[in-house]
PDB file of C-alpha atoms in Angstrom:
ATOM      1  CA  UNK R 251     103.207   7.488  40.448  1.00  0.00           C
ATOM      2  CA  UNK R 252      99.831   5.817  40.368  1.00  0.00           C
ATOM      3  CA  UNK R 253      99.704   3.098  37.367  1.00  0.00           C
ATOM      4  CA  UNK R 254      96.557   2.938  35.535  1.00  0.00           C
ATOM      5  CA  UNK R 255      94.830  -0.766  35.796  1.00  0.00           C
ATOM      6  CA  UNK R 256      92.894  -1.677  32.901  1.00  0.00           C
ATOM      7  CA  UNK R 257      89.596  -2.637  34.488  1.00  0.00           C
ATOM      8  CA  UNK R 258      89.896   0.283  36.484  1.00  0.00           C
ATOM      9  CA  UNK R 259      89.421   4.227  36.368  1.00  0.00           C
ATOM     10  CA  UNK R 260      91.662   4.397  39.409  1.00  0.00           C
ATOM     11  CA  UNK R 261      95.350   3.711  39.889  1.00  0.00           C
ATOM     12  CA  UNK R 262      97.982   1.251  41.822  1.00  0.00           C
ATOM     13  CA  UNK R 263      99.497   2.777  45.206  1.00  0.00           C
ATOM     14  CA  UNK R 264     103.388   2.428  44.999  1.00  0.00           C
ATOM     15  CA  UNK R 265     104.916   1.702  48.958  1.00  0.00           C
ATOM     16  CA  UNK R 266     108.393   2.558  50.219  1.00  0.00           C
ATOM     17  CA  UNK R 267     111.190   0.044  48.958  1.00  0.00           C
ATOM     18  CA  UNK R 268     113.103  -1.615  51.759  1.00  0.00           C
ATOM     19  CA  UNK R 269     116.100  -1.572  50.870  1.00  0.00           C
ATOM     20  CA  UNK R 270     119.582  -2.340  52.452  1.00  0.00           C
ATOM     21  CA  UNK R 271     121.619  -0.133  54.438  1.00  0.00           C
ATOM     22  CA  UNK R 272     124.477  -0.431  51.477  1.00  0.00           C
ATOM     23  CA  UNK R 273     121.789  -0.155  48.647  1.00  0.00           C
ATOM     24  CA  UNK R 274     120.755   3.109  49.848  1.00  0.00           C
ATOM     25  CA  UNK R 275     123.941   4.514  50.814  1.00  0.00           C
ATOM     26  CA  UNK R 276     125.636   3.793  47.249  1.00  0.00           C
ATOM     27  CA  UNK R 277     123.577   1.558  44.533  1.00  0.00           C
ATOM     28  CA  UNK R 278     120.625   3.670  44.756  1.00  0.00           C
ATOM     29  CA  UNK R 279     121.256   7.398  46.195  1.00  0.00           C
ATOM     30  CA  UNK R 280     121.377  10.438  44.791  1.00  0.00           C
ATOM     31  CA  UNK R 281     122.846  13.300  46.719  1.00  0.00           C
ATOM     32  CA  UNK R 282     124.104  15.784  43.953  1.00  0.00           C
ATOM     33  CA  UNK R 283     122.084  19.196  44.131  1.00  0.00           C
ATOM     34  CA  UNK R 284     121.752  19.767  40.328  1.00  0.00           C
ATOM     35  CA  UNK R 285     120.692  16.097  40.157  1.00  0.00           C
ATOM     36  CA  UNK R 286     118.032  15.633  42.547  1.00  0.00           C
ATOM     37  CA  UNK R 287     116.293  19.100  41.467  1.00  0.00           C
ATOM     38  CA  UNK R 288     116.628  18.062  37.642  1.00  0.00           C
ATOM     39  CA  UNK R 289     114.876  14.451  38.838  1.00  0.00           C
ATOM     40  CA  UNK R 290     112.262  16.846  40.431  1.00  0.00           C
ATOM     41  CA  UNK R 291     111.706  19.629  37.729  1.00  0.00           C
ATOM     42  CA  UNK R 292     110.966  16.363  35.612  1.00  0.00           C
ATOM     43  CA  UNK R 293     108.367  14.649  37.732  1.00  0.00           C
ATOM     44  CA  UNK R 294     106.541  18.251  37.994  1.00  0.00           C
ATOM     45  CA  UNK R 295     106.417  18.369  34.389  1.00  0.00           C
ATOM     46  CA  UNK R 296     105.079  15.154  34.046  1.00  0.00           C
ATOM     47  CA  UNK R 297     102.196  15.911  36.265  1.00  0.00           C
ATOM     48  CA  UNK R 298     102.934  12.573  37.679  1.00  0.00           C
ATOM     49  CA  UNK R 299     101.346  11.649  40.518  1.00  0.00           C
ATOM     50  CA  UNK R 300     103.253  10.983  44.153  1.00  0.00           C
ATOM     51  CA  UNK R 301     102.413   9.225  47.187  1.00  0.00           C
ATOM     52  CA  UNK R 302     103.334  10.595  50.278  1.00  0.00           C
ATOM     53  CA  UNK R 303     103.377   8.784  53.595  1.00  0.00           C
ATOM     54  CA  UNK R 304     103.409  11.090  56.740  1.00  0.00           C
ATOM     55  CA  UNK R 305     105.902   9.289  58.848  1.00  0.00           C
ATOM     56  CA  UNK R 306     106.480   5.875  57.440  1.00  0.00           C
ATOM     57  CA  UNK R 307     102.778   4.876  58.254  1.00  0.00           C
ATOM     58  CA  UNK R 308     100.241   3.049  55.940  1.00  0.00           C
ATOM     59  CA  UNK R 309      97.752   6.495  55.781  1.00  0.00           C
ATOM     60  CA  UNK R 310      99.036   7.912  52.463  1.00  0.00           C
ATOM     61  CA  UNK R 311      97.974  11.576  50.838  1.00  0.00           C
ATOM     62  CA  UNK R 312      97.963  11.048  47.207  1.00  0.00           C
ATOM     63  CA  UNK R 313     100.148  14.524  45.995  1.00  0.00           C
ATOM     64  CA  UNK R 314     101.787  15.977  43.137  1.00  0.00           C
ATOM     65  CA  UNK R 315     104.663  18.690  42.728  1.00  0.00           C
ATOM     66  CA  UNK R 316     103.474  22.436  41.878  1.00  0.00           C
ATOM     67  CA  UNK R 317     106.228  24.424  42.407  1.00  0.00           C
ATOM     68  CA  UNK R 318     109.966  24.597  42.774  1.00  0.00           C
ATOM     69  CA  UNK R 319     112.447  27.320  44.273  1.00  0.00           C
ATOM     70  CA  UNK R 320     115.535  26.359  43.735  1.00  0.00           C
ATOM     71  CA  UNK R 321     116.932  29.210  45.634  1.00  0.00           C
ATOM     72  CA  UNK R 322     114.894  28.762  48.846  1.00  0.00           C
ATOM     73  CA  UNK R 323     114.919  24.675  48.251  1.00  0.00           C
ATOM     74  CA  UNK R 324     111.115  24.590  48.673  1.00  0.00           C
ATOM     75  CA  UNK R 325     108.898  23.257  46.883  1.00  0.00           C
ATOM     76  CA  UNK R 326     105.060  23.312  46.585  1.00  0.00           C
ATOM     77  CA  UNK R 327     102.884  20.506  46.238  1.00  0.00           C
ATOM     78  CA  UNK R 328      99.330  19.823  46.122  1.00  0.00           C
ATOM     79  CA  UNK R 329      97.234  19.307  49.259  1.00  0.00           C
ATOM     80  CA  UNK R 330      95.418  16.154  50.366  1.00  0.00           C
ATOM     81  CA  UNK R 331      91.774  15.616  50.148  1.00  0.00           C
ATOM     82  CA  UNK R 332      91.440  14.125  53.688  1.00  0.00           C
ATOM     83  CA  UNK R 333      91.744  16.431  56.234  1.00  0.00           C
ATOM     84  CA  UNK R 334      93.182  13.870  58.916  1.00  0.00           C
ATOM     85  CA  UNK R 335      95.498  12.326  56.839  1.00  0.00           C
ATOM     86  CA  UNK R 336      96.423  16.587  55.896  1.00  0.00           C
ATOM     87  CA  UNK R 337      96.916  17.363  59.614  1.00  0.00           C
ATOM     88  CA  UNK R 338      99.013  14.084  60.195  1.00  0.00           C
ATOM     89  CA  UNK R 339     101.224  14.953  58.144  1.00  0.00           C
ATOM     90  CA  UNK R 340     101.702  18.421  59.186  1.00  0.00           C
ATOM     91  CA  UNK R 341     102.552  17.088  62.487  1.00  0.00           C
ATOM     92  CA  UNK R 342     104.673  14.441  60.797  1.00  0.00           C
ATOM     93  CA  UNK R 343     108.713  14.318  61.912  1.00  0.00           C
ATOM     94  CA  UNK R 344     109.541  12.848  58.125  1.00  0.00           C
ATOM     95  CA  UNK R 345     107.189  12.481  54.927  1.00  0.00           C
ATOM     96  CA  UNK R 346     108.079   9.610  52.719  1.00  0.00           C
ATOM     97  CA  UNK R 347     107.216   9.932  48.740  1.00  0.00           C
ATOM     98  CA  UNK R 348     107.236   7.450  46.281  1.00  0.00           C
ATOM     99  CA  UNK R 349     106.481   8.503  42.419  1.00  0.00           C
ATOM    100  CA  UNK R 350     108.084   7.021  39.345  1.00  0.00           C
ATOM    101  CA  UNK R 351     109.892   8.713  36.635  1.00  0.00           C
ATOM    102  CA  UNK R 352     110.406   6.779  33.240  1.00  0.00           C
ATOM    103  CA  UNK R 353     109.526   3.321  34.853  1.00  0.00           C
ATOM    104  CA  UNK R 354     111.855   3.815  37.249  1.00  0.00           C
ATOM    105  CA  UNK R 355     110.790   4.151  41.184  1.00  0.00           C
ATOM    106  CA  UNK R 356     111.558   7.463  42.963  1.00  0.00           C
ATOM    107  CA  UNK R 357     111.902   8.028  46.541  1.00  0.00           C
ATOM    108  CA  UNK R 358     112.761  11.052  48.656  1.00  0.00           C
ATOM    109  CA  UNK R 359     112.197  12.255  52.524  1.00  0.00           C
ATOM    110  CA  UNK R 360     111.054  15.802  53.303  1.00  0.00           C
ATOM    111  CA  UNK R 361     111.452  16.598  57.178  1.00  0.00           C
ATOM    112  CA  UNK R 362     109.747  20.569  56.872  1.00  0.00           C
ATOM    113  CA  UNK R 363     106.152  20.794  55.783  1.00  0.00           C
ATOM    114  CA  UNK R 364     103.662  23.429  56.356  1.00  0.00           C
ATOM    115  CA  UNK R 365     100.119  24.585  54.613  1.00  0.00           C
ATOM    116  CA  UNK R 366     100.089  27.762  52.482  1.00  0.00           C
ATOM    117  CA  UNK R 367      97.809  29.229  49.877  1.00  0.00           C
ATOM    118  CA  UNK R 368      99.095  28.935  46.279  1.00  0.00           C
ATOM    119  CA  UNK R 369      96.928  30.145  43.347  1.00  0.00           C
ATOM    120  CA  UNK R 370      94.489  30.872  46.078  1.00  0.00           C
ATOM    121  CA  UNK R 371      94.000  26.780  47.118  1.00  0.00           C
ATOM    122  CA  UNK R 372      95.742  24.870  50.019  1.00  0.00           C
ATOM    123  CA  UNK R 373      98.552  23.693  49.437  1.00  0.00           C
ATOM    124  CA  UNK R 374     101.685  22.245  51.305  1.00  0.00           C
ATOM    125  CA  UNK R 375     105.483  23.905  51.275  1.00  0.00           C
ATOM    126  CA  UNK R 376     108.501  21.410  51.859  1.00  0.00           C
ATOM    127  CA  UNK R 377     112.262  21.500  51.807  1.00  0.00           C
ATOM    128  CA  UNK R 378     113.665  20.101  48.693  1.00  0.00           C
ATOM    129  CA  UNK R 379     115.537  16.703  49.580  1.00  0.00           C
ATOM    130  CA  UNK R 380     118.839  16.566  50.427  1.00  0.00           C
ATOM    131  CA  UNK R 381     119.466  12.966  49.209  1.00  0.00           C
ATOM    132  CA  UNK R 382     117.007  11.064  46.524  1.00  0.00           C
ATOM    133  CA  UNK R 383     116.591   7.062  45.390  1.00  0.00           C
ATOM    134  CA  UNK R 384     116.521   6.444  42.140  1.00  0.00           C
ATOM    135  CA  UNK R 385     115.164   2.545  42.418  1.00  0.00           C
ATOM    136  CA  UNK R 386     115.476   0.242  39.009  1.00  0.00           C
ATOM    137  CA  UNK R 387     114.407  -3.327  39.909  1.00  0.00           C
ATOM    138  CA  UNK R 388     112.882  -5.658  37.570  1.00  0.00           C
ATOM    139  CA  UNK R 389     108.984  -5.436  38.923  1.00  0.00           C
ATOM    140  CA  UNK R 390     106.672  -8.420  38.746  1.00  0.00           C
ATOM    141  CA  UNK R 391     104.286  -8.254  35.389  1.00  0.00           C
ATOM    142  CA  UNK R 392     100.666  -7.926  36.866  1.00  0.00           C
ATOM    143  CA  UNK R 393      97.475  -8.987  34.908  1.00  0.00           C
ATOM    144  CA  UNK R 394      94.115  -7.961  35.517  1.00  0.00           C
ATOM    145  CA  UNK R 395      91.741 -11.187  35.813  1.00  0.00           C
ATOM    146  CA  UNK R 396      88.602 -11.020  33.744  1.00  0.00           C
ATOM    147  CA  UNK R 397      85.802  -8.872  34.517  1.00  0.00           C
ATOM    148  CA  UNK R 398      82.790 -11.598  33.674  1.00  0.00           C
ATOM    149  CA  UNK R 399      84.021 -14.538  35.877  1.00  0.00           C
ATOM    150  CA  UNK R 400      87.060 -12.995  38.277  1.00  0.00           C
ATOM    151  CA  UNK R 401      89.246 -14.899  40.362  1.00  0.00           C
ATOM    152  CA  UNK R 402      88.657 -16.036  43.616  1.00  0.00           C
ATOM    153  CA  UNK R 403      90.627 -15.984  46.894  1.00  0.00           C
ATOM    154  CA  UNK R 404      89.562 -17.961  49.915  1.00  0.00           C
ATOM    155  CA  UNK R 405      90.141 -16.828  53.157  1.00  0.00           C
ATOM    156  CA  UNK R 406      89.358 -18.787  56.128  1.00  0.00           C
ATOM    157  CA  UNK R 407      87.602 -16.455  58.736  1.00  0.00           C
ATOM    158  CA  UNK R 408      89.788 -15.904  61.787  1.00  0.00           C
ATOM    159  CA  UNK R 409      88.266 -17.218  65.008  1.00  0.00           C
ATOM    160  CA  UNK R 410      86.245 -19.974  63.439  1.00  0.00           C
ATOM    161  CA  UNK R 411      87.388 -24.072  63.637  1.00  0.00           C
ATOM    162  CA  UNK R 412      85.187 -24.846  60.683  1.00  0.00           C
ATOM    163  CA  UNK R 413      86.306 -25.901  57.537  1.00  0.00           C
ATOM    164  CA  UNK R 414      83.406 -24.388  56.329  1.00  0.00           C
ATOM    165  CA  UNK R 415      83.962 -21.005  57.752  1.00  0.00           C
ATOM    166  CA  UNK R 416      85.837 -19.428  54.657  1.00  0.00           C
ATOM    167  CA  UNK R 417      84.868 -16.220  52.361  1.00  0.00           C
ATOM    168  CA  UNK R 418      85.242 -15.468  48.811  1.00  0.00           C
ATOM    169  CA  UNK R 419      86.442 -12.363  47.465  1.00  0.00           C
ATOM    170  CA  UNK R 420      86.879 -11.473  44.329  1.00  0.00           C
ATOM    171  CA  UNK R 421      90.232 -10.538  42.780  1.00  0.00           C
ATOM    172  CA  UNK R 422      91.212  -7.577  40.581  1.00  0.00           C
ATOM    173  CA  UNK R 423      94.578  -8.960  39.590  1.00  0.00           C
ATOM    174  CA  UNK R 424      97.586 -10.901  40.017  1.00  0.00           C
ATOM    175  CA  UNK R 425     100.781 -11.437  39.783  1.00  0.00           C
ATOM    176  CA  UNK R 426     103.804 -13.522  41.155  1.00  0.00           C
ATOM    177  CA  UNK R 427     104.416 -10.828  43.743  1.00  0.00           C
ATOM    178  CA  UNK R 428     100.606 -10.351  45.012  1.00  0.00           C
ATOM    179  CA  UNK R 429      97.115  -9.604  44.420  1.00  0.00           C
ATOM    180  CA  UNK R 430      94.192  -7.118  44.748  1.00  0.00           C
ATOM    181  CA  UNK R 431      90.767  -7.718  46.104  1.00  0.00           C
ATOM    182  CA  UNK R 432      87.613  -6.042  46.196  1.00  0.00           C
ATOM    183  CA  UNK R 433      87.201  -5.224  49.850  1.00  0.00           C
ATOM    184  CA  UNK R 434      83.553  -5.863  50.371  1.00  0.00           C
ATOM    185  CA  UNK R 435      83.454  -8.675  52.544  1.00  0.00           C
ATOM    186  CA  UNK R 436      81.098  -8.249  55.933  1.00  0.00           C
ATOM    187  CA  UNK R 437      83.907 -10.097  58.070  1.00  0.00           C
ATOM    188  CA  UNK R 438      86.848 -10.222  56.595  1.00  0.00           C
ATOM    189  CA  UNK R 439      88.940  -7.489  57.124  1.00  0.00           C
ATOM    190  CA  UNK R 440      91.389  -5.594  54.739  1.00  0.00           C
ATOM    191  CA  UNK R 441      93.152  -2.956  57.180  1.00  0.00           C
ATOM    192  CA  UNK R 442      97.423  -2.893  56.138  1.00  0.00           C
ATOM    193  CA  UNK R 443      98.997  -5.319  58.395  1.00  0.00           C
ATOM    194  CA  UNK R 444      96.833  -7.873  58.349  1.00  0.00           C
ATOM    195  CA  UNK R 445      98.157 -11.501  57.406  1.00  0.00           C
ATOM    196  CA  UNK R 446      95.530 -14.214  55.988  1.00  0.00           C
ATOM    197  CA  UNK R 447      97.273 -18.043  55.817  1.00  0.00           C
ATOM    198  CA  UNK R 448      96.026 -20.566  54.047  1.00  0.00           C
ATOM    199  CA  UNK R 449      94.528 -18.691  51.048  1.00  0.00           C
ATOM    200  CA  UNK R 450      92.898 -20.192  47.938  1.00  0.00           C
ATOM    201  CA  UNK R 451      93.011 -19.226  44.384  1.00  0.00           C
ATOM    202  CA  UNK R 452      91.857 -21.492  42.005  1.00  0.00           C
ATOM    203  CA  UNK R 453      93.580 -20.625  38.250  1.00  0.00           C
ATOM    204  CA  UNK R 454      91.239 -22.147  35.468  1.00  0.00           C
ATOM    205  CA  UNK R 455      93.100 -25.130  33.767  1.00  0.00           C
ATOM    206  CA  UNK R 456      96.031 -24.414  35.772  1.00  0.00           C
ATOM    207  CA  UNK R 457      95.339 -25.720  39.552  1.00  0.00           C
ATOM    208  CA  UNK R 458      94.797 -24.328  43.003  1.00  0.00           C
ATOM    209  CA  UNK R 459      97.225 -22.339  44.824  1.00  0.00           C
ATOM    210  CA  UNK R 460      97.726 -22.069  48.514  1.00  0.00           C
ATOM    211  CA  UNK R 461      99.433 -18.614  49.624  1.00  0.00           C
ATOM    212  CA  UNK R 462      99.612 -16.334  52.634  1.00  0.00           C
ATOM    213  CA  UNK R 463      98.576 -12.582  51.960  1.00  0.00           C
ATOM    214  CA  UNK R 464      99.232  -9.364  53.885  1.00  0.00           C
ATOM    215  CA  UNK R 465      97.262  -5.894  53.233  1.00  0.00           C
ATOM    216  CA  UNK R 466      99.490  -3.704  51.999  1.00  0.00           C
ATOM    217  CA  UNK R 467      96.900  -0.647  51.418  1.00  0.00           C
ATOM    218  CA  UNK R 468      93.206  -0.097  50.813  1.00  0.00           C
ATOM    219  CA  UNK R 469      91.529   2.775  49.059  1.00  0.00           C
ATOM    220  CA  UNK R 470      88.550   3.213  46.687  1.00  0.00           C
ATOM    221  CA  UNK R 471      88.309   2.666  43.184  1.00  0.00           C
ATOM    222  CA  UNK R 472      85.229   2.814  40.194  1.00  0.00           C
ATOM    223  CA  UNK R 473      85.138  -0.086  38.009  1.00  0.00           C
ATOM    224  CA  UNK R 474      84.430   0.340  34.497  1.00  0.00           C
ATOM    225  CA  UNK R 475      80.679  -0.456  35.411  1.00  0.00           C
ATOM    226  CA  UNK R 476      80.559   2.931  37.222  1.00  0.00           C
ATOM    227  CA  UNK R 477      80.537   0.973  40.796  1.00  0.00           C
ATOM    228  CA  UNK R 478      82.357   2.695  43.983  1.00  0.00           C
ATOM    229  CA  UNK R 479      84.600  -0.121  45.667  1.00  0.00           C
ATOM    230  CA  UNK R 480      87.639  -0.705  48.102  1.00  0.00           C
ATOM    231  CA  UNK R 481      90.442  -2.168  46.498  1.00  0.00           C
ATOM    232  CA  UNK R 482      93.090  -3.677  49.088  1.00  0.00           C
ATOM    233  CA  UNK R 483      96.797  -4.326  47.562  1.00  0.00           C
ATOM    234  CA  UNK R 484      97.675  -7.890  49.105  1.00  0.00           C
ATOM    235  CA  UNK R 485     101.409  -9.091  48.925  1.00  0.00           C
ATOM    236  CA  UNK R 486     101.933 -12.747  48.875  1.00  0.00           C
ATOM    237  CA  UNK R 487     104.379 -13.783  51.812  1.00  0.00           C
ATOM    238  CA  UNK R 488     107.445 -16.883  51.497  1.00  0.00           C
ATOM    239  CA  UNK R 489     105.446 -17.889  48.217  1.00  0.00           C
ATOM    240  CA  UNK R 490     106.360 -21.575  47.485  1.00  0.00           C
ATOM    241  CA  UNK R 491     108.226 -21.664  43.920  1.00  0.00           C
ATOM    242  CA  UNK R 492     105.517 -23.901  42.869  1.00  0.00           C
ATOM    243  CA  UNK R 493     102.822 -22.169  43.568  1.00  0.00           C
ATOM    244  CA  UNK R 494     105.206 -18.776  41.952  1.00  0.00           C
ATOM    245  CA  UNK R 495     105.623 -21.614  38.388  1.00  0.00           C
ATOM    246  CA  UNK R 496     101.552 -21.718  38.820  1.00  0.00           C
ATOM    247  CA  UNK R 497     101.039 -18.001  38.478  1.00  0.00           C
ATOM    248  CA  UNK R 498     103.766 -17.378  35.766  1.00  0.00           C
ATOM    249  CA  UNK R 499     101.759 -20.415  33.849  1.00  0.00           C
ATOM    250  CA  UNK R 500      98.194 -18.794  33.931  1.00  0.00           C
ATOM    251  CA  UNK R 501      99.868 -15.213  33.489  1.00  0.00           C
ATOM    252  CA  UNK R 502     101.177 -16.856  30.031  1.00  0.00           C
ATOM    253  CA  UNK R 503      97.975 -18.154  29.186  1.00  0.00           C
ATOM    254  CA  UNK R 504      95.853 -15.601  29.491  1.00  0.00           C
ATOM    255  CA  UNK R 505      98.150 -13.079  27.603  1.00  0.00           C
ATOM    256  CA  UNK R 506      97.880 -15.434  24.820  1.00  0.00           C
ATOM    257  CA  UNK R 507      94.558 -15.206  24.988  1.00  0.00           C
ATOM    258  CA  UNK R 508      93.598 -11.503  24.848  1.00  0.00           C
ATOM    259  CA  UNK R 509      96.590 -11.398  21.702  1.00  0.00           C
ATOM    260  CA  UNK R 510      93.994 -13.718  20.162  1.00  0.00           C
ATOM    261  CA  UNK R 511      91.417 -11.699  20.381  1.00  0.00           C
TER     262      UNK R 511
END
């Protein structure tokens, strides 16, 4: 599911777990019938949201569950507001989605998709999994960084020799497992993949850290102010346990400061 950010009317993008061969044969699977539709019947009441991923790539259709036949093993869900991402992924070979139920990460892979009208809208029709994941790992606690003077990561610009040549963007939040960014920069670019070294965040009364980043996903959000922007997920890479100690020490302090409040 999509998790609600506080400074946000949008919500986080959850990605595909990789996990070990033996993790998702036995620590984490699911393969019992009655199970795996019960796991589903529950999500669909929720009316929790689901990312789906059209063959493991980083274009994502943001979906929910609408229906289930247990008898046929279908299932409807909802269909995608872009139409390329849409036809992708009714030309996809496997679709990947990635909700959570309770806290607790769910992931499943349909390999039979096609469009249909239900209640008179699009909509998409795929085969109820065979096997599920049921993924309970202790997530890094993420904090939104203040909305009057944000955080700021420095990336140098690619190409340029300068020590000059850096940008500033400003950050949504943190935590010891990554960060997101407003993606408004005129030259720096935010497209999944990408790997920035030699970033700089400076953590008020705490020090500057020095990380690498790689764009996980992009897509628009409105800030409480009412303003459209791109937010791009960013997952710090080998992050030095020194630099981690930094983040856990400015997390600390600045939930001590809003309990003050």
């Amino acid at each position: 599911m999509l998790a609600p950010n506080e400074d946000t009317e949008t919500y986080e993008v959850l990605e595909p777990t990789m996990l070990t061969p033996e993790e998702k044969s036995e620590k984490f699977r699911i393969n019992s019938e009655i199970d795996i539709l019960f796991i589903l019947r529950g999500i669909m009441q929720a009316d929790s949201l689901i990312t789906l991923y059209p063959d493991y790539e980083s274009d994502f259709i943001l979906t929910s569950i609408l229906s289930i036949n247990s008898e046929k093993k279908e299932m409807v869900i909802d269909y995608g507001i872009n139409d390329k991402h849409c036809h992708k992924a009714l030309n996809s070979k496997e679709l990947v989605f990635v909700t959570t139920q309770n806290r607790v990460k769910i992931e499943f892979v349909c390999n039979q998709i096609k469009k249909i009208q239900f209640n008179n809208k699009d909509a998409f029709l795929v085969n109820v999994p065979e096997m599920l994941l049921r993924i309970q790992r202790r997530n890094h606690f993420r904090i939104t960084t203040p909305i009057v003077k944000p955080l700021k990561c420095v990336i140098p610009i690619p190409g340029k020799s300068s020590t000059a040549a850096k940008a500033e963007v400003a950050i949504l939040d943190i935590s010891c497992g990554g960060t997101a960014v407003i993606d408004q920069h005129p030259i720096i670019n935010f497209d999944p993949g990408i790997i920035y070294s030699n970033c700089q965040i400076m953590l008020p009364e705490i020090g500057t850290i020095n990380v690498t980043i790689q764009v996980k996903n992009t897509y628009e959000i409105t800030l409480r102010n009412g303003q459209n922007c791109m937010r791009a997920g960013c997952q710090f890479i080998n992050l030095a346990a020194s630099m981690e100690a930094m983040i856990q020490r400015y997390i600390i302090k600045q939930e001590q400061i809003r309990k003050m409040k």
